[in-house]
Backbone as numpy.savetxt, mean C-alpha at the origin, in Angstrom:
# Nx Ny Nz CAx CAy CAz Cx Cy Cz
10.16 4.61 6.40 11.56 4.95 6.50 11.83 6.26 5.76
11.19 6.40 4.60 11.43 7.60 3.80 10.88 8.83 4.52
9.71 8.67 5.14 9.13 9.80 5.87 10.02 10.16 7.06
10.51 9.12 7.76 11.39 9.36 8.89 12.66 10.06 8.40
13.18 9.63 7.27 14.38 10.25 6.70 14.09 11.70 6.34
12.94 11.94 5.72 12.60 13.31 5.34 12.34 14.18 6.57
11.74 13.58 7.60 11.54 14.33 8.83 12.89 14.70 9.44
13.85 13.79 9.36 15.20 14.08 9.85 15.83 15.20 9.04
15.63 15.15 7.70 16.16 16.22 6.85 15.50 17.55 7.19
14.20 17.51 7.44 13.49 18.75 7.81 14.07 19.31 9.11
14.34 18.42 10.05 14.90 18.83 11.33 16.29 19.43 11.11
17.09 18.77 10.25 18.41 19.30 9.92 18.30 20.67 9.26
17.34 20.81 8.35 17.14 22.10 7.69 16.73 23.17 8.71
15.87 22.79 9.65 15.45 23.74 10.68 16.65 24.15 11.53
17.52 23.18 11.85 18.74 23.51 12.62 19.63 24.43 11.82
19.77 24.17 10.50 20.56 25.05 9.63 19.97 26.45 9.62
18.64 26.54 9.55 17.97 27.85 9.57 18.29 28.59 10.86
18.22 27.86 11.96 18.53 28.47 13.26 19.99 28.94 13.29
20.91 28.10 12.79 22.33 28.49 12.75 22.51 29.74 11.90
21.87 29.74 10.70 21.99 30.91 9.83 21.38 32.14 10.47
20.28 31.97 11.15 19.65 33.11 11.81 20.57 33.67 12.92
21.18 32.75 13.67 22.11 33.19 14.72 23.32 33.91 14.12
23.86 33.34 13.02 24.98 33.99 12.34 24.58 35.36 11.80
23.38 35.44 11.28 22.87 36.70 10.75 22.79 37.76 11.84
22.30 37.38 12.99 22.17 38.33 14.10 23.55 38.83 14.55
24.53 37.91 14.60 25.89 38.28 14.98 26.50 39.23 13.95
26.31 38.90 12.66 26.85 39.76 11.60 26.23 41.15 11.64
24.92 41.20 11.89 24.23 42.49 11.94 24.72 43.33 13.12
24.96 42.68 14.25 25.44 43.40 15.43 26.81 44.04 15.16
27.71 43.25 14.54 29.03 43.78 14.20 28.90 44.95 13.22
28.01 44.79 12.28 27.80 45.84 11.27 27.37 47.14 11.91
26.43 47.05 12.87 25.93 48.26 13.53 27.04 48.97 14.32
27.95 48.22 14.95 29.01 48.80 15.78 30.08 49.50 14.93
30.36 48.97 13.74 31.49 49.47 12.96 31.07 50.23 11.70
29.81 50.56 11.56 29.30 51.13 10.31 29.98 52.43 9.93
30.26 53.28 10.90 30.82 54.61 10.60 32.25 54.49 10.07
33.07 53.65 10.65 34.49 53.59 10.29 34.85 52.53 9.26
33.97 51.61 8.98 34.33 50.49 8.10 33.29 50.29 7.00
33.23 51.23 6.07 32.25 51.14 4.98 32.49 49.91 4.11
33.74 49.60 3.83 34.04 48.43 3.00 33.59 47.15 3.69
33.93 47.02 4.97 33.51 45.83 5.72 32.00 45.77 5.83
31.39 46.95 5.92 29.94 47.01 5.99 29.30 46.43 4.73
29.87 46.80 3.56 29.35 46.24 2.31 29.55 44.72 2.27
30.69 44.28 2.74 30.98 42.84 2.77 29.99 42.10 3.67
29.77 42.70 4.84 28.81 42.07 5.76 27.40 42.09 5.18
27.06 43.19 4.50 25.74 43.26 3.89 25.57 42.17 2.84
26.64 41.92 2.08 26.60 40.83 1.10 26.42 39.48 1.80
27.12 39.32 2.91 26.99 38.06 3.67 25.58 37.90 4.22
25.02 38.99 4.69 23.65 38.96 5.19 22.68 38.56 4.07
22.90 39.12 2.90 22.04 38.79 1.76 22.13 37.30 1.43
23.35 36.78 1.45 23.53 35.35 1.18 22.77 34.52 2.21
22.92 34.91 3.50 22.22 34.16 4.54 20.70 34.23 4.37
20.23 35.42 4.05 18.79 35.57 3.83 18.31 34.71 2.67
19.09 34.72 1.60 18.74 33.88 0.46 18.78 32.40 0.83
19.80 32.03 1.61 19.90 30.64 2.05 18.71 30.26 2.93
18.35 31.16 3.82 17.20 30.90 4.70 15.93 30.77 3.87
15.77 31.66 2.93 14.59 31.60 2.06 14.57 30.29 1.28
15.73 29.94 0.72 15.82 28.67 -0.02 15.50 27.49 0.89
16.06 27.52 2.09 15.82 26.41 3.03 14.34 26.34 3.44
13.74 27.50 3.65 12.31 27.52 3.99 11.47 26.96 2.85
11.84 27.34 1.61 11.10 26.82 0.44 11.27 25.31 0.36
12.52 24.83 0.53 12.78 23.38 0.50 12.01 22.68 1.61
11.99 23.29 2.79 11.26 22.72 3.92 9.77 22.60 3.60
9.21 23.67 3.06 7.79 23.65 2.68 7.52 22.62 1.59
8.44 22.55 0.60 8.29 21.55 -0.47 8.31 20.13 0.10
9.23 19.89 1.04 9.30 18.57 1.66 8.02 18.25 2.43
7.50 19.23 3.14 6.25 19.01 3.87 5.11 18.69 2.90
5.06 19.41 1.77 4.03 19.12 0.77 4.21 17.72 0.19
5.46 17.35 -0.07 5.73 16.01 -0.63 5.33 14.93 0.37
5.65 15.15 1.63 5.27 14.17 2.66 3.75 14.05 2.73
3.06 15.19 2.69 1.59 15.15 2.72 1.05 14.42 1.50
1.67 14.68 0.34 1.24 14.01 -0.89 1.46 12.51 -0.78
2.63 12.12 -0.28 2.92 10.69 -0.15 2.00 10.03 0.87
1.70 10.76 1.93 0.75 10.21 2.91 -0.61 9.98 2.26
-1.02 10.93 1.41 -2.28 10.76 0.69 -2.23 9.57 -0.24
-1.10 9.41 -0.94 -0.95 8.26 -1.84 -0.96 6.96 -1.05
-0.30 6.97 0.11 -0.30 5.76 0.96 -1.73 5.42 1.39
-2.49 6.45 1.73 -3.88 6.23 2.15 -4.69 5.66 0.99
-4.48 6.22 -0.22 -5.17 5.71 -1.41 -4.79 4.25 -1.66
-3.50 3.94 -1.54 -3.05 2.56 -1.74 -3.68 1.63 -0.70
-3.74 2.10 0.54 -4.34 1.28 1.60 -5.81 1.02 1.29
-6.51 2.05 0.78 -7.91 1.88 0.41 -8.04 0.87 -0.73
-7.13 0.96 -1.70 -7.15 -0.01 -2.81 -6.91 -1.43 -2.30
-5.95 -1.57 -1.40 -5.66 -2.89 -0.82 -6.90 -3.43 -0.11
-7.57 -2.57 0.64 -8.78 -3.00 1.35 -9.85 -3.44 0.36
-10.02 -2.69 -0.73 -11.00 -3.07 -1.75 -10.64 -4.42 -2.36
-9.35 -4.60 -2.68 -8.93 -5.87 -3.27 -9.12 -7.03 -2.30
-8.82 -6.78 -1.02 -9.02 -7.82 -0.02 -10.50 -8.18 0.09
-11.35 -7.17 0.08 -12.79 -7.44 0.16 -13.26 -8.21 -1.07
-12.77 -7.81 -2.26 -13.13 -8.52 -3.48 -12.65 -9.96 -3.43
-11.44 -10.15 -2.93 -10.88 -11.50 -2.81 -11.71 -12.35 -1.86
-12.11 -11.78 -0.73 -12.92 -12.52 0.23 -14.28 -12.87 -0.38
-14.87 -11.93 -1.13 -16.15 -12.19 -1.79 -16.00 -13.29 -2.83
-14.92 -13.21 -3.63 -14.68 -14.24 -4.64 -14.45 -15.60 -3.99
-13.71 -15.62 -2.88 -13.46 -16.88 -2.18 -14.76 -17.46 -1.64
-15.60 -16.59 -1.10 -16.89 -17.05 -0.58 -17.73 -17.66 -1.70
-17.78 -16.97 -2.85 -18.53 -17.51 -3.99 -17.92 -18.82 -4.46
-16.61 -18.87 -4.49 -15.92 -20.10 -4.90 -16.25 -21.24 -3.95
-16.21 -20.96 -2.65 -16.54 -21.99 -1.65 -17.98 -22.47 -1.82
-18.88 -21.50 -2.08 -20.28 -21.87 -2.29 -20.42 -22.75 -3.53
-19.71 -22.39 -4.59 -19.75 -23.16 -5.83 -19.22 -24.58 -5.60
-18.12 -24.67 -4.87 -17.55 -26.00 -4.58 -18.54 -26.82 -3.76
-19.15 -26.19 -2.75 -20.12 -26.91 -1.93 -21.29 -27.39 -2.79
-21.74 -26.52 -3.70 -22.84 -26.89 -4.60 -22.41 -28.04 -5.51
-21.21 -27.95 -6.05 -20.72 -29.01 -6.92 -20.54 -30.31 -6.15
-20.08 -30.21 -4.91 -19.93 -31.42 -4.08 -21.29 -32.06 -3.82
-22.28 -31.22 -3.55 -23.63 -31.74 -3.33 -24.16 -32.40 -4.60
-23.94 -31.74 -5.74 -24.38 -32.29 -7.02 -23.64 -33.60 -7.30
-22.37 -33.63 -7.00 -21.56 -34.84 -7.21 -22.10 -35.99 -6.36
-22.41 -35.70 -5.10 -22.97 -36.74 -4.22 -24.31 -37.25 -4.77
-25.11 -36.30 -5.24 -26.41 -36.68 -5.80 -26.23 -37.56 -7.03
-25.30 -37.17 -7.92 -25.04 -37.98 -9.11 -24.46 -39.34 -8.74
-23.61 -39.36 -7.75 -23.02 -40.63 -7.30 -24.12 -41.56 -6.76
-25.05 -40.99 -6.01 -26.18 -41.79 -5.50 -27.02 -42.33 -6.65
-27.24 -41.47 -7.66 -28.02 -41.90 -8.82 -27.29 -43.02 -9.58
-25.98 -42.88 -9.74 -25.18 -43.93 -10.40 -25.29 -45.24 -9.63
-25.19 -45.14 -8.31 -25.30 -46.34 -7.48 -26.66 -47.01 -7.67
-27.74 -46.22 -7.75 -29.07 -46.78 -7.98 -29.12 -47.51 -9.33
-28.54 -46.84 -10.38 -28.53 -47.48 -11.70 -27.72 -48.77 -11.69
-26.60 -48.78 -11.02 -25.77 -49.99 -10.93 -26.54 -51.11 -10.24
-27.20 -50.71 -9.16 -28.00 -51.72 -8.44 -29.12 -52.25 -9.33
-29.75 -51.34 -10.08 -30.82 -51.77 -11.00 -30.26 -52.69 -12.07
-29.09 -52.33 -12.62 -28.47 -53.19 -13.63 -28.14 -54.56 -13.05
-27.59 -54.56 -11.84 -27.26 -55.84 -11.18 -28.53 -56.67 -11.00
-29.60 -56.02 -10.53 -30.88 -56.73 -10.37 -31.37 -57.28 -11.71
-31.26 -56.44 -12.77 -31.71 -56.89 -14.09 -30.86 -58.06 -14.60
-29.55 -58.02 -14.34 -28.68 -59.13 -14.77 -29.07 -60.41 -14.04
-29.33 -60.26 -12.75 -29.74 -61.45 -11.97 -31.05 -62.00 -12.53
-32.03 -61.13 -12.78 -33.30 -61.57 -13.35 -33.09 -62.18 -14.73
-32.20 -61.55 -15.53 -31.90 -62.07 -16.87 -31.30 -63.48 -16.77
-30.33 -63.61 -15.85 -29.70 -64.93 -15.67 -30.73 -65.95 -15.19
-31.61 -65.53 -14.28 -32.66 -66.43 -13.79 -33.58 -66.85 -14.93
-33.93 -65.90 -15.79 -34.78 -66.22 -16.93 -34.08 -67.17 -17.89
-32.79 -66.94 -18.13 -32.04 -67.84 -19.00 -32.00 -69.26 -18.42
-31.82 -69.34 -17.12 -31.81 -70.67 -16.47 -33.17 -71.31 -16.57
-34.21 -70.51 -16.37 -35.58 -71.07 -16.47 -35.86 -71.55 -17.89
-35.43 -70.75 -18.90 -35.63 -71.13 -20.29 -34.83 -72.41 -20.60
-33.62 -72.45 -20.10 -32.76 -73.62 -20.34 -33.36 -74.86 -19.69
-33.92 -74.68 -18.50 -34.48 -75.83 -17.79 -35.78 -76.30 -18.48
-36.52 -75.46 -19.14 -37.74 -75.83 -19.83 -37.41 -76.57 -21.12
-36.28 -76.21 -21.70 -35.92 -76.86 -22.95 -35.33 -78.18 -22.59
């Protein structure tokens, strides 16, 4: 939006330059026709021409400055886009590593759960054997 706004301002400035140039040409033509008989008006017109020239110069400088600023902002936008791309790539890499870590932890968790189940089964078997031995001892006594 800002670039579009500045481009519009540049266009307006260019139109102003064209208007001033047209006014300058008209003033110069009048000056040439009446120079011999109207020295005072000639000085006045010369002053007006100087003002227009200064205005045109100022407008051209502003136009060039705006073009430089737009180019600078475009460069900054490109740099920001590159930074965003780097951050996105880093984020994707971190997510991939995170997913791998979770998968590894899930696998380890399953393995530990299987080991716990084996121990529980062994404990249950040992309790049954223990109870059987107690019954056998009790029956012998």
